[in-house]
Short mmCIF file of C-alpha atoms and ligand atoms in Angstrom, two decimals:
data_model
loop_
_atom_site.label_atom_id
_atom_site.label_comp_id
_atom_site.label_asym_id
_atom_site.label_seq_id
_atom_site.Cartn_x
_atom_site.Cartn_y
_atom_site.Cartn_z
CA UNK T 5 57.70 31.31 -27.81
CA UNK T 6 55.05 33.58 -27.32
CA UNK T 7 51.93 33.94 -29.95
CA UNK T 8 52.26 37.06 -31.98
CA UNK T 9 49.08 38.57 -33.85
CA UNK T 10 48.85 40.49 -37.16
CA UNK T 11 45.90 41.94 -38.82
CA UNK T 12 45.72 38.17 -41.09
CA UNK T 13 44.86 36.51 -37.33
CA UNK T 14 41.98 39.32 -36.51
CA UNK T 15 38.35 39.18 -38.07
CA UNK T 16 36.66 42.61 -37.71
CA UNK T 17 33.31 40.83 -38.63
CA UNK T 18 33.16 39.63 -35.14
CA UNK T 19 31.94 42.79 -34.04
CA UNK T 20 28.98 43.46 -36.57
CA UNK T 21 25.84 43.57 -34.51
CA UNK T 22 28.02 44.02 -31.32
CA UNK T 23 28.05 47.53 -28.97
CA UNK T 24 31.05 48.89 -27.81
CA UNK T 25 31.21 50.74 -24.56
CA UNK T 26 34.60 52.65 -23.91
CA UNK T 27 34.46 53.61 -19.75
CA UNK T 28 36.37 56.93 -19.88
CA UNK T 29 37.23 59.42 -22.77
CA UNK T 30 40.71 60.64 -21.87
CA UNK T 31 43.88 59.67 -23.01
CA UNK T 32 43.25 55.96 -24.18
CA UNK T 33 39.61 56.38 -24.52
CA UNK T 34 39.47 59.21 -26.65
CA UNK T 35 42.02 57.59 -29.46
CA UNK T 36 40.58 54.20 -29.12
CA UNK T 37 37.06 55.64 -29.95
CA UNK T 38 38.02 57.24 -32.92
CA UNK T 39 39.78 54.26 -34.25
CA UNK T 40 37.15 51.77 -33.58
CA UNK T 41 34.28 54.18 -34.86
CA UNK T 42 36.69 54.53 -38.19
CA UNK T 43 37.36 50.42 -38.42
CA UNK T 44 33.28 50.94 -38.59
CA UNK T 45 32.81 49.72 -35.03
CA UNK T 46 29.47 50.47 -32.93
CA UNK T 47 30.56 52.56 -30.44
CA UNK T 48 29.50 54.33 -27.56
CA UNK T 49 31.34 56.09 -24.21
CA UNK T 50 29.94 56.14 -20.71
CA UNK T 51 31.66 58.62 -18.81
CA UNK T 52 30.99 60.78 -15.23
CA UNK T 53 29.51 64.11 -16.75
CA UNK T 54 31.66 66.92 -17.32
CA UNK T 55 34.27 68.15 -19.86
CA UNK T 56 35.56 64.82 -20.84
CA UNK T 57 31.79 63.31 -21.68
CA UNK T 58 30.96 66.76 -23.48
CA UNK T 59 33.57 66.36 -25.75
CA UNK T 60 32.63 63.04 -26.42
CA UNK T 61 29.53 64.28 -27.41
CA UNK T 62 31.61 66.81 -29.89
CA UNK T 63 32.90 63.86 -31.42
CA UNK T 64 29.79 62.81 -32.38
CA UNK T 65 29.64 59.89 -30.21
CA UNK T 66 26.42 58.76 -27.71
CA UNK T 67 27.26 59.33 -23.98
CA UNK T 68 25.60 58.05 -21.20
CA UNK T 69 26.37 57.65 -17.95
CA UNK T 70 28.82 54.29 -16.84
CA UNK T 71 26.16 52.44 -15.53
CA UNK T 72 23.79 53.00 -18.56
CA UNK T 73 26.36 52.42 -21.22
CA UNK T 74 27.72 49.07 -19.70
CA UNK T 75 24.02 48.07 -19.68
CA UNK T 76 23.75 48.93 -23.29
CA UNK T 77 26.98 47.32 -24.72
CA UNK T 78 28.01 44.00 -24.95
CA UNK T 79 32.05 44.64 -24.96
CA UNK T 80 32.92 47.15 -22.26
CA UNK T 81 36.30 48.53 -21.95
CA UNK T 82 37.93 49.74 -19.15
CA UNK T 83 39.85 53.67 -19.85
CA UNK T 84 39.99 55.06 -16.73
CA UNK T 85 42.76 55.21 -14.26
CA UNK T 86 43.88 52.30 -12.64
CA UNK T 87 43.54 53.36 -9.41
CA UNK T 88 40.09 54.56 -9.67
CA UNK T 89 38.45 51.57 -11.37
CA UNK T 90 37.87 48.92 -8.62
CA UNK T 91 35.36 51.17 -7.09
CA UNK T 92 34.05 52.21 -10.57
CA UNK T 93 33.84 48.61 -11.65
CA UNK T 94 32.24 47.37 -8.40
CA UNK T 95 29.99 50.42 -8.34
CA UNK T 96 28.45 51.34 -12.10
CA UNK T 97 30.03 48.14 -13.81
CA UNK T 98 29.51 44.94 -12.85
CA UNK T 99 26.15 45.04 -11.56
CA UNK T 100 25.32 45.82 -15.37
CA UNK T 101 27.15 42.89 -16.52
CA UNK T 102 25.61 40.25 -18.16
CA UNK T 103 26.77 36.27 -19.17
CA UNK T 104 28.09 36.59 -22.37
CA UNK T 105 30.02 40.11 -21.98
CA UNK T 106 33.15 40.62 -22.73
CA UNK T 107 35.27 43.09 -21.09
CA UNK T 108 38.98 44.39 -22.14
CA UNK T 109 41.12 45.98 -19.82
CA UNK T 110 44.04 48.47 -21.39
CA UNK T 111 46.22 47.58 -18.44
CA UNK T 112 46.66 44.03 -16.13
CA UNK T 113 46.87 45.94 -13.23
CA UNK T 114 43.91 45.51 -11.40
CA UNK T 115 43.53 41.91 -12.48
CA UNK T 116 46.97 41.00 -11.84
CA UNK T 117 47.03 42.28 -8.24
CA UNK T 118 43.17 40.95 -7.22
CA UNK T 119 41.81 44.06 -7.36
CA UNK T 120 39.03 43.60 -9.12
CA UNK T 121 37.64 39.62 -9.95
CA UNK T 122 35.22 39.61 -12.40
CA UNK T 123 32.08 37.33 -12.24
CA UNK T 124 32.90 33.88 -13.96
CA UNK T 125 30.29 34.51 -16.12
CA UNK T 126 31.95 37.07 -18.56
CA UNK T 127 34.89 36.91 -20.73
CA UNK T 128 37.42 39.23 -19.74
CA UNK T 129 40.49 40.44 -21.84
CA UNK T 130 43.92 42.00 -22.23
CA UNK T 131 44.67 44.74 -24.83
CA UNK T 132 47.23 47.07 -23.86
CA UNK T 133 48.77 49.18 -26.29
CA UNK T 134 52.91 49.92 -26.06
CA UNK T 135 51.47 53.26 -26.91
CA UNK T 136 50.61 56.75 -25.54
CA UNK T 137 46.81 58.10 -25.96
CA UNK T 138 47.59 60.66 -28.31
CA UNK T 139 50.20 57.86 -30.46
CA UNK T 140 47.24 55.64 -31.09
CA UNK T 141 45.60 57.84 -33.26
CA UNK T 142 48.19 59.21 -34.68
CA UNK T 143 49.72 56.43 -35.87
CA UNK T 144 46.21 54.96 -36.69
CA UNK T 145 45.37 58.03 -38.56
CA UNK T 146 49.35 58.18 -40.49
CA UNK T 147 48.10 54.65 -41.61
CA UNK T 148 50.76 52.69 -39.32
CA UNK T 149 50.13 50.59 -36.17
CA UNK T 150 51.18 50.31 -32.12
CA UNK T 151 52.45 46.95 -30.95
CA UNK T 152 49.86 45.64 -27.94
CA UNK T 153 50.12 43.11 -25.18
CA UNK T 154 47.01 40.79 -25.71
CA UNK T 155 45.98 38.15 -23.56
CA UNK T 156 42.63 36.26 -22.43
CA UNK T 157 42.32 35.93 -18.41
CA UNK T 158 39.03 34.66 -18.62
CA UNK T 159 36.77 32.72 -21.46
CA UNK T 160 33.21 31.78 -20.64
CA UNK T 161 32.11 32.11 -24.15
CA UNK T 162 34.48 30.10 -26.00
CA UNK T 163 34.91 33.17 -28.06
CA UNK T 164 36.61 35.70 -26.22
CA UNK T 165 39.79 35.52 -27.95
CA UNK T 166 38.36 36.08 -31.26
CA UNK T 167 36.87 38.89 -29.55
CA UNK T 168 39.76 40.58 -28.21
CA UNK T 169 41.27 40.26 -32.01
CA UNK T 170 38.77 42.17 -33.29
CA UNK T 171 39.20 44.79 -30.76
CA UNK T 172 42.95 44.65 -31.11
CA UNK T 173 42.14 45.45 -35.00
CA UNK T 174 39.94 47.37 -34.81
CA UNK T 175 42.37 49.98 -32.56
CA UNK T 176 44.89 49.56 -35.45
CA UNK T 177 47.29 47.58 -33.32
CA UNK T 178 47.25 44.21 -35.06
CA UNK T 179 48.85 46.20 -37.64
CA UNK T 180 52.14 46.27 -35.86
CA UNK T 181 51.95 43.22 -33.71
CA UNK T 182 50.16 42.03 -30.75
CA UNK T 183 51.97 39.58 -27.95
CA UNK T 184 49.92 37.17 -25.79
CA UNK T 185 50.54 37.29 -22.06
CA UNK T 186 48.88 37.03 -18.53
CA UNK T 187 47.35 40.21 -17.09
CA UNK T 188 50.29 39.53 -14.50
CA UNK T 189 53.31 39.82 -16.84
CA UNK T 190 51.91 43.22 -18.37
CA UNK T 191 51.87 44.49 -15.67
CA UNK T 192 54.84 43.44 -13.85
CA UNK T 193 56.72 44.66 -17.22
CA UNK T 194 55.05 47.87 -17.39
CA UNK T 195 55.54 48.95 -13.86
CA UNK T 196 59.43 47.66 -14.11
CA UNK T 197 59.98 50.25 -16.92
CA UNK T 198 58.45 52.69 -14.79
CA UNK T 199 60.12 52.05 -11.37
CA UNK T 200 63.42 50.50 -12.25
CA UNK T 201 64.70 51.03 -16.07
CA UNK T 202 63.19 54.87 -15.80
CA UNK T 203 64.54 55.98 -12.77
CA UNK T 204 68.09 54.05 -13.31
CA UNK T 205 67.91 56.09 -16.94
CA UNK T 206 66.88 59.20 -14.97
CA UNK T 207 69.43 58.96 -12.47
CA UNK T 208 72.59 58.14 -15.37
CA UNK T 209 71.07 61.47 -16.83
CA UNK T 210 70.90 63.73 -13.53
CA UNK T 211 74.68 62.76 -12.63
CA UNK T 212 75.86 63.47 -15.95
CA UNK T 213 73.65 66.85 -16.07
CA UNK T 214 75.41 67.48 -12.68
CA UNK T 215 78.79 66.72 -13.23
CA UNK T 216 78.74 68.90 -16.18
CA UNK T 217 77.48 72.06 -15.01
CA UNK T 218 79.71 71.84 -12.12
CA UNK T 219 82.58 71.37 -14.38
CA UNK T 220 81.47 75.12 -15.77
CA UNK T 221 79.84 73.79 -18.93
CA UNK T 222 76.53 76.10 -19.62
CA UNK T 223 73.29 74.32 -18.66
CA UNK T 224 71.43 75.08 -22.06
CA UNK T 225 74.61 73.54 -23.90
CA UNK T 226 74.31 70.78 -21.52
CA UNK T 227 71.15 69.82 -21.85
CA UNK T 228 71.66 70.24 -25.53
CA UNK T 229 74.44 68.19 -25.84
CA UNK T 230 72.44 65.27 -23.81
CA UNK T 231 68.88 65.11 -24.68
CA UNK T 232 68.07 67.97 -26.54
CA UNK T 233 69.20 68.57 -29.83
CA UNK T 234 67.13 65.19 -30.41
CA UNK T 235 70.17 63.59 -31.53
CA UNK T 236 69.70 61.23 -28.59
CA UNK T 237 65.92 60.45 -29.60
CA UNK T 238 66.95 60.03 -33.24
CA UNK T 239 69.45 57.08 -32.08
CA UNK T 240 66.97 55.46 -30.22
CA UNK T 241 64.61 55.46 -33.26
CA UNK T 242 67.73 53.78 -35.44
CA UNK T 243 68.44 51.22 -32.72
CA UNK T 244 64.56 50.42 -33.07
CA UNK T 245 65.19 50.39 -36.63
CA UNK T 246 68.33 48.72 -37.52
CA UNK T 247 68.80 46.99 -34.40
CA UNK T 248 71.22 48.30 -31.02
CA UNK T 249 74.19 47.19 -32.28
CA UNK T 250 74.13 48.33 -36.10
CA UNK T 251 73.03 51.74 -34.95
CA UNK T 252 77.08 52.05 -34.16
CA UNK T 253 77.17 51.89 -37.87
CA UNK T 254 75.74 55.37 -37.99
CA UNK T 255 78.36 57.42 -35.43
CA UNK T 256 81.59 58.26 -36.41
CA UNK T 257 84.66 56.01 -35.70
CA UNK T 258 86.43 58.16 -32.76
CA UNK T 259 82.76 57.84 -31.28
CA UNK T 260 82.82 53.81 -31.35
CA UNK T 261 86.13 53.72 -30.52
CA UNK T 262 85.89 55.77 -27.36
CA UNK T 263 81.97 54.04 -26.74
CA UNK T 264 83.63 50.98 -26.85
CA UNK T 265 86.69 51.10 -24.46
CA UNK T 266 85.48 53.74 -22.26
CA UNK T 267 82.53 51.80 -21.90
CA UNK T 268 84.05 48.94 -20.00
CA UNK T 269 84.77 51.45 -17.71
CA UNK T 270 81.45 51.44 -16.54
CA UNK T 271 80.53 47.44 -16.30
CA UNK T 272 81.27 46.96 -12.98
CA UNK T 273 78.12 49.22 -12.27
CA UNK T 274 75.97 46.65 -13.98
CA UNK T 275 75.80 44.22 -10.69
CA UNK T 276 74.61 47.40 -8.52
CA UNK T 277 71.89 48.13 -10.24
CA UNK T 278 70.84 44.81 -10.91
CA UNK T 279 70.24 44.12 -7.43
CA UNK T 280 68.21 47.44 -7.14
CA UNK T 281 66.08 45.94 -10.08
CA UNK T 282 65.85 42.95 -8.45
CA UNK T 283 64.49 44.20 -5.78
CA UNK T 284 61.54 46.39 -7.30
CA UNK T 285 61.13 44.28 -9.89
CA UNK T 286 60.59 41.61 -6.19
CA UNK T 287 58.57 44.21 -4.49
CA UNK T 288 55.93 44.28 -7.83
CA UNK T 289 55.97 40.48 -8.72
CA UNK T 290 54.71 39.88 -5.00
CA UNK T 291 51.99 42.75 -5.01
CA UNK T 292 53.67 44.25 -1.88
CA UNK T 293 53.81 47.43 -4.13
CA UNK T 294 49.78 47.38 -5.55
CA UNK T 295 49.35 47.15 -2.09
CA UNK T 296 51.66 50.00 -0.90
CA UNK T 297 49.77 52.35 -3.49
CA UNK T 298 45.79 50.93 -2.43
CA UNK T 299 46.92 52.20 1.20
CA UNK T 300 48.26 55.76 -0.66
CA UNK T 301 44.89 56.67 -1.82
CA UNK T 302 43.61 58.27 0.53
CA UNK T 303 46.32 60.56 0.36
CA UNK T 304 47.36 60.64 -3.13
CA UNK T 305 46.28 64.03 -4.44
CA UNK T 306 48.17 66.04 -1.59
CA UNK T 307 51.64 63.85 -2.42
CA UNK T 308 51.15 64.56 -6.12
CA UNK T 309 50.62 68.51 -5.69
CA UNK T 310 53.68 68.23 -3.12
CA UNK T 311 55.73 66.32 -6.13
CA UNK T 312 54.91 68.53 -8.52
CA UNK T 313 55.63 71.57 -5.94
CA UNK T 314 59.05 70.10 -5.30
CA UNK T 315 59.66 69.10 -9.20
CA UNK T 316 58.85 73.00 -10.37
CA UNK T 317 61.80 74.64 -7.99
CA UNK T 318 64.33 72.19 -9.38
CA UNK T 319 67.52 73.74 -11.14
CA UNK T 320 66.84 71.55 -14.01
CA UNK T 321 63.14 72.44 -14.24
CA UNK T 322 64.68 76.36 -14.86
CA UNK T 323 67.75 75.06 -17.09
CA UNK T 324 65.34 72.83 -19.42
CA UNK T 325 62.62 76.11 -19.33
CA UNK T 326 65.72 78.41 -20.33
CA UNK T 327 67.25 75.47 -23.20
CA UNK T 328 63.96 74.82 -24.87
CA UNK T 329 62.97 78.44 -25.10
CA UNK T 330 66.47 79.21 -26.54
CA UNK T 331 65.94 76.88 -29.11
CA UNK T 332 62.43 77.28 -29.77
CA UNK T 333 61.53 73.68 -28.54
CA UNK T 334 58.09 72.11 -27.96
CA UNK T 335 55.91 74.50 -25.82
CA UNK T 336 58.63 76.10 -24.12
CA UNK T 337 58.07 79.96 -23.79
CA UNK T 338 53.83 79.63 -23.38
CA UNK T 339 52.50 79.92 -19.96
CA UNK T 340 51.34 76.85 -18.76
CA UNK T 341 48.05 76.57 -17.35
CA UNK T 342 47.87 77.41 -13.17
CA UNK T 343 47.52 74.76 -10.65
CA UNK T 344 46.51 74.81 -7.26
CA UNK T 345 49.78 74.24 -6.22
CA UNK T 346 51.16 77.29 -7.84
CA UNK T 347 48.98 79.83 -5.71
CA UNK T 348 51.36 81.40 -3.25
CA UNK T 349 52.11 79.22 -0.46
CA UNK T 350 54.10 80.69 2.41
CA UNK T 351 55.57 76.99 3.22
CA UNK T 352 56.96 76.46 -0.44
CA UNK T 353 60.55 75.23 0.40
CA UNK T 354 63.33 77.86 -1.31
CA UNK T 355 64.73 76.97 -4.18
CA UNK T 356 66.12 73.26 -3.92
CA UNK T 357 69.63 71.57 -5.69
CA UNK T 358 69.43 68.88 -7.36
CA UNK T 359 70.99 66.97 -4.27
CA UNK T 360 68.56 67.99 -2.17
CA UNK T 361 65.68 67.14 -4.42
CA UNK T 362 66.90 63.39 -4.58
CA UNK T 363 66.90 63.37 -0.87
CA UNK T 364 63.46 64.86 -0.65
CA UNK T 365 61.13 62.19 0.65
CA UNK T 366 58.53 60.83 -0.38
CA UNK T 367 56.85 57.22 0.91
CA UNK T 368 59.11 54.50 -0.63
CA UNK T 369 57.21 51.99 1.44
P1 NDP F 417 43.01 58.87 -18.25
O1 NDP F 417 43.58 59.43 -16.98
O2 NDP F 417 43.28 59.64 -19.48
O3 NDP F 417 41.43 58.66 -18.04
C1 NDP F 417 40.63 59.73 -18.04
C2 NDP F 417 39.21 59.26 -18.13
O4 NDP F 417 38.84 58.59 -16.91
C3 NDP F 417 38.31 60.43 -18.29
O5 NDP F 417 37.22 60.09 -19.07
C4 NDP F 417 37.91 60.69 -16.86
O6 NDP F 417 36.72 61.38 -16.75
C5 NDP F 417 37.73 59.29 -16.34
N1 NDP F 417 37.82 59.25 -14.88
C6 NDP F 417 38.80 59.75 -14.09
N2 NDP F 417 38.52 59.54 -12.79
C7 NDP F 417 37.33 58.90 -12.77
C8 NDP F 417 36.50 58.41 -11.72
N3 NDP F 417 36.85 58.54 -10.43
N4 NDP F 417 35.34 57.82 -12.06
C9 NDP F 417 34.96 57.67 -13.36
N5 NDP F 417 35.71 58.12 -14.39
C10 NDP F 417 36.88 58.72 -14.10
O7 NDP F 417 43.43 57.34 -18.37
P2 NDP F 417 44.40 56.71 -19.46
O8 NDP F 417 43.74 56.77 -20.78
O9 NDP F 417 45.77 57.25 -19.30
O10 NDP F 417 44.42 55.20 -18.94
C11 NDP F 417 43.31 54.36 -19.15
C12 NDP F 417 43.78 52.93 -19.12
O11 NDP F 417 44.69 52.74 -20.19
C13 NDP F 417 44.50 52.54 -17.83
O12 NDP F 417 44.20 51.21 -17.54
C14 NDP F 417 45.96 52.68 -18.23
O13 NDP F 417 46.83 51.86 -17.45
C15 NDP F 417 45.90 52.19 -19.67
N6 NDP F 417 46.99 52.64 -20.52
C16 NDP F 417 47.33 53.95 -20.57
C17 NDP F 417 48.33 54.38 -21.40
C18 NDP F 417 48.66 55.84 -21.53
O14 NDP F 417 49.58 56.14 -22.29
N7 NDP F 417 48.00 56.75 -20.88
C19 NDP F 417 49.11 53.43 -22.22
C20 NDP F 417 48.60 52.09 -22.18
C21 NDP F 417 47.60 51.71 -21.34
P3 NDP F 417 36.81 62.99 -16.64
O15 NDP F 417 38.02 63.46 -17.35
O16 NDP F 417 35.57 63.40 -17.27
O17 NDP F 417 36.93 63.25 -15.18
#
């Protein structure tokens, strides 16, 4: 049974007299800041300089440059993208590093994968919040918490864990519950949900978003019908609440009955895609897929503006645009802001169906 942490297990105190240097100010960054400068945290952001570090600055915080402020601070954490922080950290980090640091990753990725190994002489840390940027403040602010995956990879101190306690408190997250784990199992979980649970979702979705428009049903009702009216969302949030089977208690009775027979209908697909999860879930365990995206780097910013190219001529990018704007949903209606891969291109493929955009291809290693 794995350790779980509440705010009774975490001593703020162990921070007094400490500094605090958060590498990065975007998503993570920004609402980790905030919550550690309100928990009354000393805290300061090293950042490259440009929009990100000037509003920093806006939020009344000091900003240096990533070099300086990991000189400065005795607990650096790490809130910049995975992919760009082994050169970052071998760069403008760890030559600033000092015996007796601490520093707290938000994700196991790097560490997990031997990306980066950290001198022996540091403690090094896990806090990575089940949480979107924007969600840990938020919920911080709403005076609620975000469950975390904790965990201590490395402790030359003796006191790193008490450490990472305080940092998980002071974020707000011991609040709702921090689990202890190896940098390796956060990772492997939160690349699973992301390659094998998401796209297995996404694909259930597409075929019954399919299916339905073909059988003449209007897209907008479709999509309405599916995902959203928030009805959908709002079950999820009672299965989180009351649990996945009592949810049932909430539908009507022809729904359970038909959820319930119908659904056996469908069990034979279980085995399928198990052995598709199998195998990513294989392919990240072993690294071969940290590996696949290290080689990608170089070039990773033409694939994404070719995704995203690809992703805006989709059917369903047009029927969710039309649906949302009907229904006055989110931002639906406001022009978003351009990207380079919206200037006219005379090699933009024609408008693509949604069979052809799941055989568009990308590297799947
Ligand atoms: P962001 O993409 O929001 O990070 C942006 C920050 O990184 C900005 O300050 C940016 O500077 C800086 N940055 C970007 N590129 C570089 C570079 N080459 N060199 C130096 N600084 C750079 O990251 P997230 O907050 O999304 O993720 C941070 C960590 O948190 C990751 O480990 C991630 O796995 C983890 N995490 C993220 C979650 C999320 O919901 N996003 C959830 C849980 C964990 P500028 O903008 O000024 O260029």
């Amino acid at each position: 049974m794995s350790e779980i942490y509440h705010d009774h297990d975490a001593d703020l105190s162990v921070l007094d007299d400490l500094t605090v240097a958060l590498i990065g100010y975007g998503n993570q960054g920004r609402s980790q800041a905030l919550n550690l400068r309100d928990s009354g945290v000393n805290v300061i952001i090293g950042n490259i300089r440009d929009h990100a570090a000037a509003l920093a600055k806006e939020d009344g915080f000091p900003v240096s440059n990533i070099a300086e402020a990991c000189d400065e601070a005795d607990v650096v954490m790490l809130l910049i993208p995975d992919e760009v922080m082994p050169e970052v950290f071998k760069t403008h980090v760890a030559p600033n590093l000092v015996p007796g640091n601490l520093i707290v990753f938000a994700s196991g990725y790097n560490i997990a994968f031997n990306l980066i190994t950290p001198p022996s002489y540091i403690d090094v840390a896990l806090v990575a919040p089940r949480m979107i940027g924007v969600g840990v403040r938020d919920s911080f602010v709403a005076g609620g918490g975000f469950p975390s995956f904790v965990g201590i990879h490395q402790d030359a101190t003796g006191n790193a864990k008490a450490l990472m306690l305080g940092i998980a408190k002071g974020i707000g997250s011991t609040r709702a519950g921090c689990i202890e784990m190896s940098m390796h199992d956060e990772a492997s979980l939160d690349l699973f949900t992301e390659q094998a649970f998401g796209p297995a979702f996404g694909r259930v979705l597409m075929t019954a978003i399919e299916l339905l428009i073909e059988a003449g049903y209007p897209p907008e009702a479709v999509l309405l019908e599916l995902y959203l009216s928030g009805e959908f969302a709002y079950s999820f949030e009672k299965m989180r609440e009351v649990g996945m089977m009592k949810q049932m208690d909430f539908h009507s009775r022809t729904s359970q009955y038909g959820t319930v027979t119908r659904g056996a209908r469908f069990m034979a697909l279980g085995e399928p895609i198990r052995q598709k999860m199998s195998e990513v879930l294989e392919e990240i365990r072993s690294g071969s897929f940290a590996d696949e995206w290290s080689n990608q780097q170089p070039t990773a910013t033409a694939l994404f503006d070719k995704i995203r190219e690809v992703r805006d001529q989709m059917p369903m990018a047009k029927w969710d645009e039309r649906a949302r704007t009907a229904f006055k949903i989110g931002n639906a209606g406001y022009p978003s802001p351009p990207r380079k891969s919206q200037r006219p291109n005379p090699k933009r493929p024609s408008q693509l169906g949604p069979r052809q955009w799941h055989s568009t291809r990308f590297p799947t290693g």
